[in-house]
mmCIF file of C-alpha atoms in Angstrom:
data_model
loop_
_atom_site.group_PDB
_atom_site.id
_atom_site.type_symbol
_atom_site.label_atom_id
_atom_site.label_comp_id
_atom_site.label_asym_id
_atom_site.label_seq_id
_atom_site.Cartn_x
_atom_site.Cartn_y
_atom_site.Cartn_z
ATOM 1 C CA MET A 1 192.550 -81.453 64.357
ATOM 2 C CA ARG A 2 191.976 -81.031 60.637
ATOM 3 C CA MET A 3 193.006 -83.290 57.835
ATOM 4 C CA ASP A 4 193.260 -82.907 54.086
ATOM 5 C CA VAL A 5 189.934 -83.885 52.501
ATOM 6 C CA THR A 6 191.532 -85.105 49.287
ATOM 7 C CA ALA A 7 193.823 -87.435 51.228
ATOM 8 C CA THR A 8 190.888 -88.672 53.264
ATOM 9 C CA GLU A 9 188.948 -89.611 50.135
ATOM 10 C CA GLN A 10 191.689 -91.953 48.922
ATOM 11 C CA SER A 11 190.180 -94.937 50.722
ATOM 12 C CA GLY A 12 186.641 -95.298 51.992
ATOM 13 C CA ALA A 13 186.958 -98.874 53.235
ATOM 14 C CA TYR A 14 184.576 -99.275 56.162
ATOM 15 C CA ARG A 15 187.102 -100.449 58.736
ATOM 16 C CA LEU A 16 189.837 -98.929 60.855
ATOM 17 C CA ARG A 17 193.338 -99.821 59.721
ATOM 18 C CA GLY A 18 196.366 -100.620 61.821
ATOM 19 C CA ASP A 19 198.446 -97.863 60.209
ATOM 20 C CA GLU A 20 196.171 -94.971 61.212
ATOM 21 C CA GLY A 21 194.892 -93.361 64.371
ATOM 22 C CA ALA A 22 191.258 -93.784 65.334
ATOM 23 C CA ALA A 23 190.407 -90.142 64.633
ATOM 24 C CA GLU A 24 192.158 -90.216 61.267
ATOM 25 C CA GLY A 25 190.449 -93.467 60.332
ATOM 26 C CA LEU A 26 186.953 -92.390 61.316
ATOM 27 C CA ARG A 27 187.325 -89.177 59.313
ATOM 28 C CA ARG A 28 188.520 -91.182 56.323
ATOM 29 C CA ILE A 29 185.591 -93.569 56.618
ATOM 30 C CA ALA A 30 183.022 -90.794 57.030
ATOM 31 C CA VAL A 31 184.288 -88.797 54.053
ATOM 32 C CA GLY A 32 184.450 -91.982 52.022
ATOM 33 C CA ARG A 33 180.767 -92.703 52.658
ATOM 34 C CA VAL A 34 179.798 -89.165 51.619
ATOM 35 C CA ALA A 35 181.887 -89.437 48.469
ATOM 36 C CA LYS A 36 180.399 -92.818 47.564
ATOM 37 C CA ALA A 37 176.822 -91.661 48.107
ATOM 38 C CA ARG A 38 177.409 -88.592 45.940
ATOM 39 C CA GLU A 39 179.019 -90.741 43.258
ATOM 40 C CA ARG A 40 176.046 -93.109 43.184
ATOM 41 C CA LEU A 41 173.440 -90.357 43.063
ATOM 42 C CA GLY A 42 175.256 -88.338 40.431
ATOM 43 C CA GLY A 43 175.877 -91.302 38.166
ATOM 44 C CA VAL A 44 172.375 -92.238 37.018
ATOM 45 C CA ARG A 45 169.065 -90.501 36.262
ATOM 46 C CA PRO A 46 165.670 -91.649 37.593
ATOM 47 C CA ASP A 47 164.635 -92.828 34.119
ATOM 48 C CA GLU A 48 167.741 -95.004 33.653
ATOM 49 C CA ASN A 49 168.366 -98.620 34.535
ATOM 50 C CA GLY A 50 170.227 -98.940 37.797
ATOM 51 C CA PHE A 51 168.595 -95.952 39.467
ATOM 52 C CA ALA A 52 166.883 -98.033 42.170
ATOM 53 C CA GLU A 53 170.159 -99.777 42.985
ATOM 54 C CA ALA A 54 171.985 -96.442 43.138
ATOM 55 C CA VAL A 55 169.452 -95.009 45.579
ATOM 56 C CA HIS A 56 169.555 -98.142 47.696
ATOM 57 C CA GLY A 57 173.345 -98.036 47.806
ATOM 58 C CA ALA A 58 173.396 -94.348 48.706
ATOM 59 C CA ARG A 59 170.962 -94.909 51.552
ATOM 60 C CA LYS A 60 173.174 -97.679 52.915
ATOM 61 C CA ASP A 61 176.185 -95.339 52.701
ATOM 62 C CA LEU A 62 174.284 -92.772 54.759
ATOM 63 C CA LYS A 63 173.287 -95.334 57.386
ATOM 64 C CA LYS A 64 176.915 -96.351 57.770
ATOM 65 C CA LEU A 65 177.894 -92.705 58.072
ATOM 66 C CA ARG A 66 175.295 -92.039 60.754
ATOM 67 C CA ALA A 67 176.647 -95.026 62.696
ATOM 68 C CA VAL A 68 180.044 -93.271 62.773
ATOM 69 C CA VAL A 69 178.392 -90.052 63.918
ATOM 70 C CA ARG A 70 176.591 -91.899 66.733
ATOM 71 C CA LEU A 71 179.840 -93.588 67.746
ATOM 72 C CA LEU A 72 181.426 -90.148 68.137
ATOM 73 C CA ARG A 73 178.500 -88.467 69.888
ATOM 74 C CA LYS A 74 180.367 -87.737 73.130
ATOM 75 C CA GLU A 75 183.372 -86.270 71.335
ATOM 76 C CA LEU A 76 181.293 -84.166 68.947
ATOM 77 C CA GLY A 77 179.083 -82.735 71.667
ATOM 78 C CA ASP A 78 175.311 -82.554 71.594
ATOM 79 C CA GLU A 79 174.927 -79.547 69.291
ATOM 80 C CA LEU A 80 177.321 -80.718 66.577
ATOM 81 C CA TYR A 81 176.102 -84.299 66.895
ATOM 82 C CA ARG A 82 172.497 -83.247 66.270
ATOM 83 C CA ALA A 83 173.497 -81.086 63.297
ATOM 84 C CA GLU A 84 175.570 -83.805 61.644
ATOM 85 C CA ASN A 85 173.073 -86.570 62.359
ATOM 86 C CA SER A 86 170.254 -84.420 60.970
ATOM 87 C CA ARG A 87 172.221 -83.656 57.813
ATOM 88 C CA TYR A 88 172.603 -87.299 56.855
ATOM 89 C CA ARG A 89 169.213 -88.385 58.197
ATOM 90 C CA ASP A 90 167.488 -85.770 56.052
ATOM 91 C CA ALA A 91 169.530 -86.752 53.012
ATOM 92 C CA GLY A 92 168.402 -90.352 53.468
ATOM 93 C CA ARG A 93 164.795 -89.329 53.898
ATOM 94 C CA ALA A 94 164.931 -87.375 50.661
ATOM 95 C CA LEU A 95 165.648 -90.692 48.939
ATOM 96 C CA SER A 96 163.134 -92.801 50.817
ATOM 97 C CA GLU A 97 159.953 -92.639 48.722
ATOM 98 C CA SER A 98 160.904 -94.849 45.794
ATOM 99 C CA ARG A 99 162.980 -97.242 47.888
ATOM 100 C CA ASP A 100 160.197 -97.736 50.435
ATOM 101 C CA ALA A 101 157.748 -98.433 47.623
ATOM 102 C CA GLN A 102 160.132 -100.962 46.055
ATOM 103 C CA VAL A 103 160.612 -102.735 49.385
ATOM 104 C CA LYS A 104 156.859 -103.314 49.639
ATOM 105 C CA VAL A 105 156.864 -104.965 46.207
ATOM 106 C CA GLU A 106 159.819 -107.170 47.171
ATOM 107 C CA THR A 107 158.329 -108.088 50.554
ATOM 108 C CA LEU A 108 155.038 -109.176 49.025
ATOM 109 C CA ALA A 109 156.903 -111.234 46.426
ATOM 110 C CA ALA A 110 158.911 -112.945 49.186
ATOM 111 C CA LEU A 111 155.701 -113.690 51.090
ATOM 112 C CA GLU A 112 154.165 -115.250 47.963
ATOM 113 C CA GLU A 113 157.273 -117.302 47.291
ATOM 114 C CA ARG A 114 157.341 -118.626 50.828
ATOM 115 C CA ALA A 115 153.654 -119.560 50.704
ATOM 116 C CA ALA A 116 154.216 -121.392 47.431
ATOM 117 C CA GLY A 117 157.118 -123.303 48.962
ATOM 118 C CA ASP A 118 155.018 -124.276 51.966
ATOM 119 C CA ARG A 119 152.284 -125.583 49.696
ATOM 120 C CA ALA A 120 154.792 -127.618 47.720
ATOM 121 C CA ALA A 121 156.059 -129.125 50.976
ATOM 122 C CA ALA A 122 152.474 -129.938 52.008
ATOM 123 C CA SER A 123 152.901 -128.080 55.282
ATOM 124 C CA ALA A 124 150.218 -126.181 57.166
ATOM 125 C CA ALA A 125 147.624 -124.383 55.082
ATOM 126 C CA THR A 126 149.252 -121.350 53.494
ATOM 127 C CA ASP A 127 147.018 -120.661 50.474
ATOM 128 C CA LEU A 128 146.751 -116.958 49.732
ATOM 129 C CA PRO A 129 143.902 -115.529 47.629
ATOM 130 C CA ALA A 130 145.269 -115.131 44.106
ATOM 131 C CA ALA A 131 142.927 -112.306 43.177
ATOM 132 C CA ALA A 132 143.970 -110.334 46.238
ATOM 133 C CA LEU A 133 147.655 -110.880 45.487
ATOM 134 C CA ASP A 134 147.215 -109.753 41.889
ATOM 135 C CA ALA A 135 145.326 -106.625 42.910
ATOM 136 C CA TRP A 136 147.744 -105.745 45.697
ATOM 137 C CA ARG A 137 150.849 -106.418 43.624
ATOM 138 C CA GLY A 138 149.546 -104.280 40.785
ATOM 139 C CA ALA A 139 148.770 -101.380 43.109
ATOM 140 C CA LEU A 140 152.190 -101.564 44.769
ATOM 141 C CA GLU A 141 153.988 -101.644 41.429
ATOM 142 C CA ARG A 142 152.064 -98.621 40.154
ATOM 143 C CA GLU A 143 152.901 -96.718 43.327
ATOM 144 C CA ARG A 144 156.540 -97.741 43.030
ATOM 145 C CA ASP A 145 156.720 -96.514 39.439
ATOM 146 C CA ALA A 146 155.082 -93.214 40.346
ATOM 147 C CA ALA A 147 157.483 -92.699 43.238
ATOM 148 C CA THR A 148 160.486 -93.395 41.005
ATOM 149 C CA GLY A 149 159.236 -90.846 38.512
ATOM 150 C CA ASN A 150 159.150 -88.194 41.241
ATOM 151 C CA GLU A 151 162.577 -88.996 42.663
ATOM 152 C CA ALA A 152 164.653 -86.404 40.791
ATOM 153 C CA GLY A 153 163.790 -83.709 43.304
ATOM 154 C CA GLY A 154 164.746 -85.967 46.185
ATOM 155 C CA VAL A 155 168.131 -86.696 44.640
ATOM 156 C CA GLU A 156 168.780 -82.984 44.225
ATOM 157 C CA ARG A 157 167.909 -82.341 47.876
ATOM 158 C CA ALA A 158 170.126 -85.178 49.023
ATOM 159 C CA LEU A 159 173.080 -83.979 46.942
ATOM 160 C CA ALA A 160 172.675 -80.446 48.273
ATOM 161 C CA LEU A 161 172.756 -81.742 51.845
ATOM 162 C CA LEU A 162 175.821 -83.883 51.154
ATOM 163 C CA GLU A 163 177.868 -81.238 49.321
ATOM 164 C CA PRO A 164 179.325 -79.587 52.479
ATOM 165 C CA GLY A 165 179.769 -82.944 54.215
ATOM 166 C CA PRO A 166 183.498 -83.612 53.605
ATOM 167 C CA ARG A 167 184.640 -80.240 54.885
ATOM 168 C CA ALA A 168 182.339 -80.438 57.885
ATOM 169 C CA ILE A 169 183.800 -83.862 58.721
ATOM 170 C CA ALA A 170 187.343 -82.530 58.361
ATOM 171 C CA ALA A 171 186.461 -79.939 61.020
ATOM 172 C CA TRP A 172 185.050 -82.412 63.557
ATOM 173 C CA PRO A 173 186.757 -81.637 66.904
ATOM 174 C CA LEU A 174 188.150 -85.102 67.541
ATOM 175 C CA LEU A 175 190.642 -84.187 70.232
ATOM 176 C CA ALA A 176 190.913 -87.681 71.668
ATOM 177 C CA ASP A 177 192.415 -90.532 69.714
ATOM 178 C CA GLU A 178 192.805 -94.283 69.920
ATOM 179 C CA TRP A 179 190.599 -96.187 72.350
ATOM 180 C CA SER A 180 189.374 -93.144 74.285
ATOM 181 C CA LEU A 181 187.649 -91.950 71.118
ATOM 182 C CA LEU A 182 185.707 -95.190 70.732
ATOM 183 C CA ASP A 183 185.006 -96.266 74.292
ATOM 184 C CA ALA A 184 181.861 -94.306 75.182
ATOM 185 C CA GLY A 185 180.134 -94.868 71.846
ATOM 186 C CA LEU A 186 180.755 -98.607 71.815
ATOM 187 C CA LEU A 187 179.493 -99.019 75.368
ATOM 188 C CA ARG A 188 176.392 -96.897 74.722
ATOM 189 C CA ALA A 189 175.445 -98.732 71.538
ATOM 190 C CA TYR A 190 175.876 -102.192 73.039
ATOM 191 C CA ARG A 191 173.886 -101.279 76.162
ATOM 192 C CA GLN A 192 171.102 -99.790 74.034
ATOM 193 C CA GLY A 193 171.043 -102.924 71.892
ATOM 194 C CA ARG A 194 170.581 -105.197 74.902
ATOM 195 C CA ARG A 195 167.801 -102.985 76.211
ATOM 196 C CA ALA A 196 166.127 -102.848 72.807
ATOM 197 C CA MET A 197 166.164 -106.642 72.578
ATOM 198 C CA ALA A 198 164.585 -106.899 76.032
ATOM 199 C CA GLY A 199 162.005 -104.306 74.998
ATOM 200 C CA ALA A 200 161.107 -106.259 71.870
ATOM 201 C CA ARG A 201 160.699 -109.441 73.886
ATOM 202 C CA GLU A 202 158.478 -107.706 76.425
ATOM 203 C CA ALA A 203 156.328 -105.577 74.100
ATOM 204 C CA GLY A 204 156.411 -107.695 70.954
ATOM 205 C CA ASP A 205 155.073 -104.868 68.789
ATOM 206 C CA ALA A 206 156.406 -103.478 65.520
ATOM 207 C CA ALA A 207 157.802 -100.327 67.112
ATOM 208 C CA SER A 208 159.907 -102.226 69.655
ATOM 209 C CA PHE A 209 161.306 -104.539 66.986
ATOM 210 C CA HIS A 210 162.132 -101.534 64.816
ATOM 211 C CA ARG A 211 164.064 -99.944 67.687
ATOM 212 C CA TRP A 212 166.006 -103.164 68.114
ATOM 213 C CA ARG A 213 166.680 -103.275 64.377
ATOM 214 C CA LYS A 214 168.322 -99.840 64.475
ATOM 215 C CA ARG A 215 170.523 -100.786 67.417
ATOM 216 C CA GLY A 216 171.368 -104.101 65.751
ATOM 217 C CA LYS A 217 172.657 -102.173 62.752
ATOM 218 C CA ASP A 218 174.855 -100.126 65.068
ATOM 219 C CA LEU A 219 176.386 -103.335 66.415
ATOM 220 C CA TRP A 220 176.986 -104.628 62.892
ATOM 221 C CA TYR A 221 178.626 -101.439 61.680
ATOM 222 C CA GLN A 222 180.778 -101.049 64.784
ATOM 223 C CA GLN A 223 182.035 -104.623 64.576
ATOM 224 C CA ARG A 224 182.967 -103.950 60.955
ATOM 225 C CA LEU A 225 184.900 -100.841 61.984
ATOM 226 C CA LEU A 226 186.904 -102.808 64.544
ATOM 227 C CA ALA A 227 187.204 -106.092 62.648
ATOM 228 C CA ASP A 228 190.934 -105.789 61.904
ATOM 229 C CA ALA A 229 191.681 -105.809 65.642
ATOM 230 C CA TRP A 230 191.000 -109.567 65.491
ATOM 231 C CA PRO A 231 189.390 -110.633 62.203
ATOM 232 C CA ALA A 232 188.746 -114.231 63.264
ATOM 233 C CA VAL A 233 186.567 -113.052 66.155
ATOM 234 C CA LEU A 234 185.260 -109.586 65.296
ATOM 235 C CA GLY A 235 184.871 -110.333 61.603
ATOM 236 C CA GLU A 236 182.671 -113.302 62.412
ATOM 237 C CA THR A 237 180.753 -111.281 65.005
ATOM 238 C CA ALA A 238 180.116 -108.645 62.350
ATOM 239 C CA GLU A 239 178.693 -111.348 60.070
ATOM 240 C CA GLN A 240 176.372 -112.568 62.818
ATOM 241 C CA ALA A 241 175.301 -109.005 63.638
ATOM 242 C CA HIS A 242 174.586 -108.549 59.934
ATOM 243 C CA ALA A 243 172.416 -111.671 60.007
ATOM 244 C CA LEU A 244 170.515 -110.244 62.983
ATOM 245 C CA SER A 245 170.038 -106.964 61.132
ATOM 246 C CA GLU A 246 168.649 -108.836 58.123
ATOM 247 C CA LEU A 247 166.172 -110.783 60.267
ATOM 248 C CA LEU A 248 164.958 -107.635 61.990
ATOM 249 C CA GLY A 249 164.876 -105.781 58.674
ATOM 250 C CA ASP A 250 162.602 -108.436 57.176
ATOM 251 C CA HIS A 251 160.418 -108.240 60.296
ATOM 252 C CA HIS A 252 160.122 -104.475 59.858
ATOM 253 C CA ASP A 253 159.357 -104.755 56.135
ATOM 254 C CA LEU A 254 156.494 -107.115 56.953
ATOM 255 C CA ALA A 255 155.196 -104.667 59.555
ATOM 256 C CA VAL A 256 155.127 -101.945 56.896
ATOM 257 C CA LEU A 257 153.364 -104.333 54.522
ATOM 258 C CA ALA A 258 150.785 -105.120 57.211
ATOM 259 C CA GLU A 259 150.091 -101.395 57.633
ATOM 260 C CA ASP A 260 149.658 -101.071 53.889
ATOM 261 C CA LEU A 261 147.254 -104.023 53.876
ATOM 262 C CA ALA A 262 145.139 -102.443 56.600
ATOM 263 C CA GLU A 263 144.840 -99.259 54.528
ATOM 264 C CA ARG A 264 143.751 -101.058 51.335
ATOM 265 C CA GLY A 265 140.235 -101.781 52.545
ATOM 266 C CA PHE A 266 140.187 -105.288 51.110
ATOM 267 C CA GLU A 267 137.281 -107.519 52.016
ATOM 268 C CA PRO A 268 137.938 -109.868 54.968
ATOM 269 C CA ALA A 269 138.150 -112.910 52.686
ATOM 270 C CA TRP A 270 141.209 -111.246 51.138
ATOM 271 C CA SER A 271 142.760 -109.390 54.067
ATOM 272 C CA ALA A 272 142.457 -112.093 56.743
ATOM 273 C CA PRO A 273 144.657 -114.786 55.134
ATOM 274 C CA LEU A 274 147.159 -112.191 53.987
ATOM 275 C CA GLY A 275 147.390 -110.739 57.482
ATOM 276 C CA GLU A 276 147.758 -114.192 59.003
ATOM 277 C CA ALA A 277 150.590 -115.055 56.616
ATOM 278 C CA ILE A 278 152.402 -111.837 57.491
ATOM 279 C CA ALA A 279 152.026 -112.443 61.234
ATOM 280 C CA ALA A 280 153.170 -116.052 60.952
ATOM 281 C CA ARG A 281 156.314 -115.073 59.092
ATOM 282 C CA GLN A 282 157.038 -112.312 61.603
ATOM 283 C CA ASP A 283 156.797 -114.849 64.427
ATOM 284 C CA GLU A 284 159.349 -117.056 62.681
ATOM 285 C CA LEU A 285 161.719 -114.146 62.153
ATOM 286 C CA ALA A 286 161.343 -113.010 65.752
ATOM 287 C CA GLY A 287 162.249 -116.464 67.038
ATOM 288 C CA GLU A 288 165.382 -116.582 64.898
ATOM 289 C CA ALA A 289 166.330 -113.038 65.916
ATOM 290 C CA PHE A 290 166.024 -113.749 69.633
ATOM 291 C CA ALA A 291 168.073 -116.940 69.316
ATOM 292 C CA LEU A 292 170.860 -114.990 67.616
ATOM 293 C CA GLY A 293 170.494 -111.900 69.769
ATOM 294 C CA ARG A 294 170.944 -113.849 72.997
ATOM 295 C CA ARG A 295 174.412 -114.800 71.794
ATOM 296 C CA LEU A 296 175.406 -111.419 70.405
ATOM 297 C CA TYR A 297 174.291 -109.648 73.578
ATOM 298 C CA ALA A 298 175.321 -112.373 76.042
ATOM 299 C CA GLU A 299 177.897 -110.244 77.852
ATOM 300 C CA LYS A 300 177.232 -107.469 80.310
ATOM 301 C CA PRO A 301 178.023 -104.100 78.697
ATOM 302 C CA LYS A 302 181.145 -103.406 80.764
ATOM 303 C CA ALA A 303 182.508 -106.879 80.096
ATOM 304 C CA TYR A 304 181.909 -106.314 76.383
ATOM 305 C CA ARG A 305 183.791 -103.034 76.559
ATOM 306 C CA ARG A 306 186.737 -104.606 78.433
ATOM 307 C CA ARG A 307 187.007 -107.369 75.862
ATOM 308 C CA LEU A 308 187.035 -104.997 72.890
ATOM 309 C CA ARG A 309 189.519 -102.740 74.645
ATOM 310 C CA ALA A 310 191.835 -105.695 75.205
ATOM 311 C CA TYR A 311 191.619 -106.671 71.522
ATOM 312 C CA TRP A 312 192.295 -103.080 70.489
ATOM 313 C CA ARG A 313 195.327 -102.686 72.731
ATOM 314 C CA ALA A 314 196.802 -106.012 71.672
ATOM 315 C CA TRP A 315 196.361 -104.997 68.032
ATOM 316 C CA ARG A 316 197.849 -101.544 68.488
ATOM 317 C CA ASP A 317 200.724 -102.684 70.705
#
């Protein structure tokens, strides 16, 4: 089945609508994310205000698009799935340098702000060495600025990868429609999310939490796609899945910051309290994430699938 690309671009809202088939809606959504990412990247130069926000927005568009591709993995088939996933993964990676550098700056600032708040509340000792913070912040900002200055080539690569996207999406062989198109992908993602949460609890390392973060994003995006089937339930679940994604995202950002700290070669009087503050905050985030995750993943995968299928059929009937 093919559909007119121009018609598909008319609305990129990231949710399936009641007046369209599942295949039609997922094509519309996918093309809309490509169009929005291209619009963001083509609208501002690296030396202009708003460039960082444009890159960040484009990367989010590509993550949403890859969630659609993963949802359709069975229907696309392994070869086409890998090609399409690689296209948008590589486009995102082309934009990663400056954004990753900016995230380190923001994560350190959040760590400082939290330590200052703890001191003001006279809680446990949270003093961080000011000289170390100044030196680290300055280095991160210089690296961020250098990365932004080199981003033009990355934007060009990303735009080149995205240019054939709409027509490739229009040619996706989505022969099934309605629930049968969604069923396998929803079940797979939910099952993987439960397993990733269990893996993070068992291993407790940065890699296991990062795997859970990726699967948590899948849950968030999929709940958004289906939200109109019952907004009061699925809309709220999407918000809670978003909250989980934010907690796990902050945990991951701190893990990246900890790696950066280890590579700086600071003296122990500087690195030890900074490392302890990072680990303490990660522990807090992990506790909040597990408390929320136990609720989001409370059902067995097949029960989850039956419930969503019932909502879908009631909506469509």
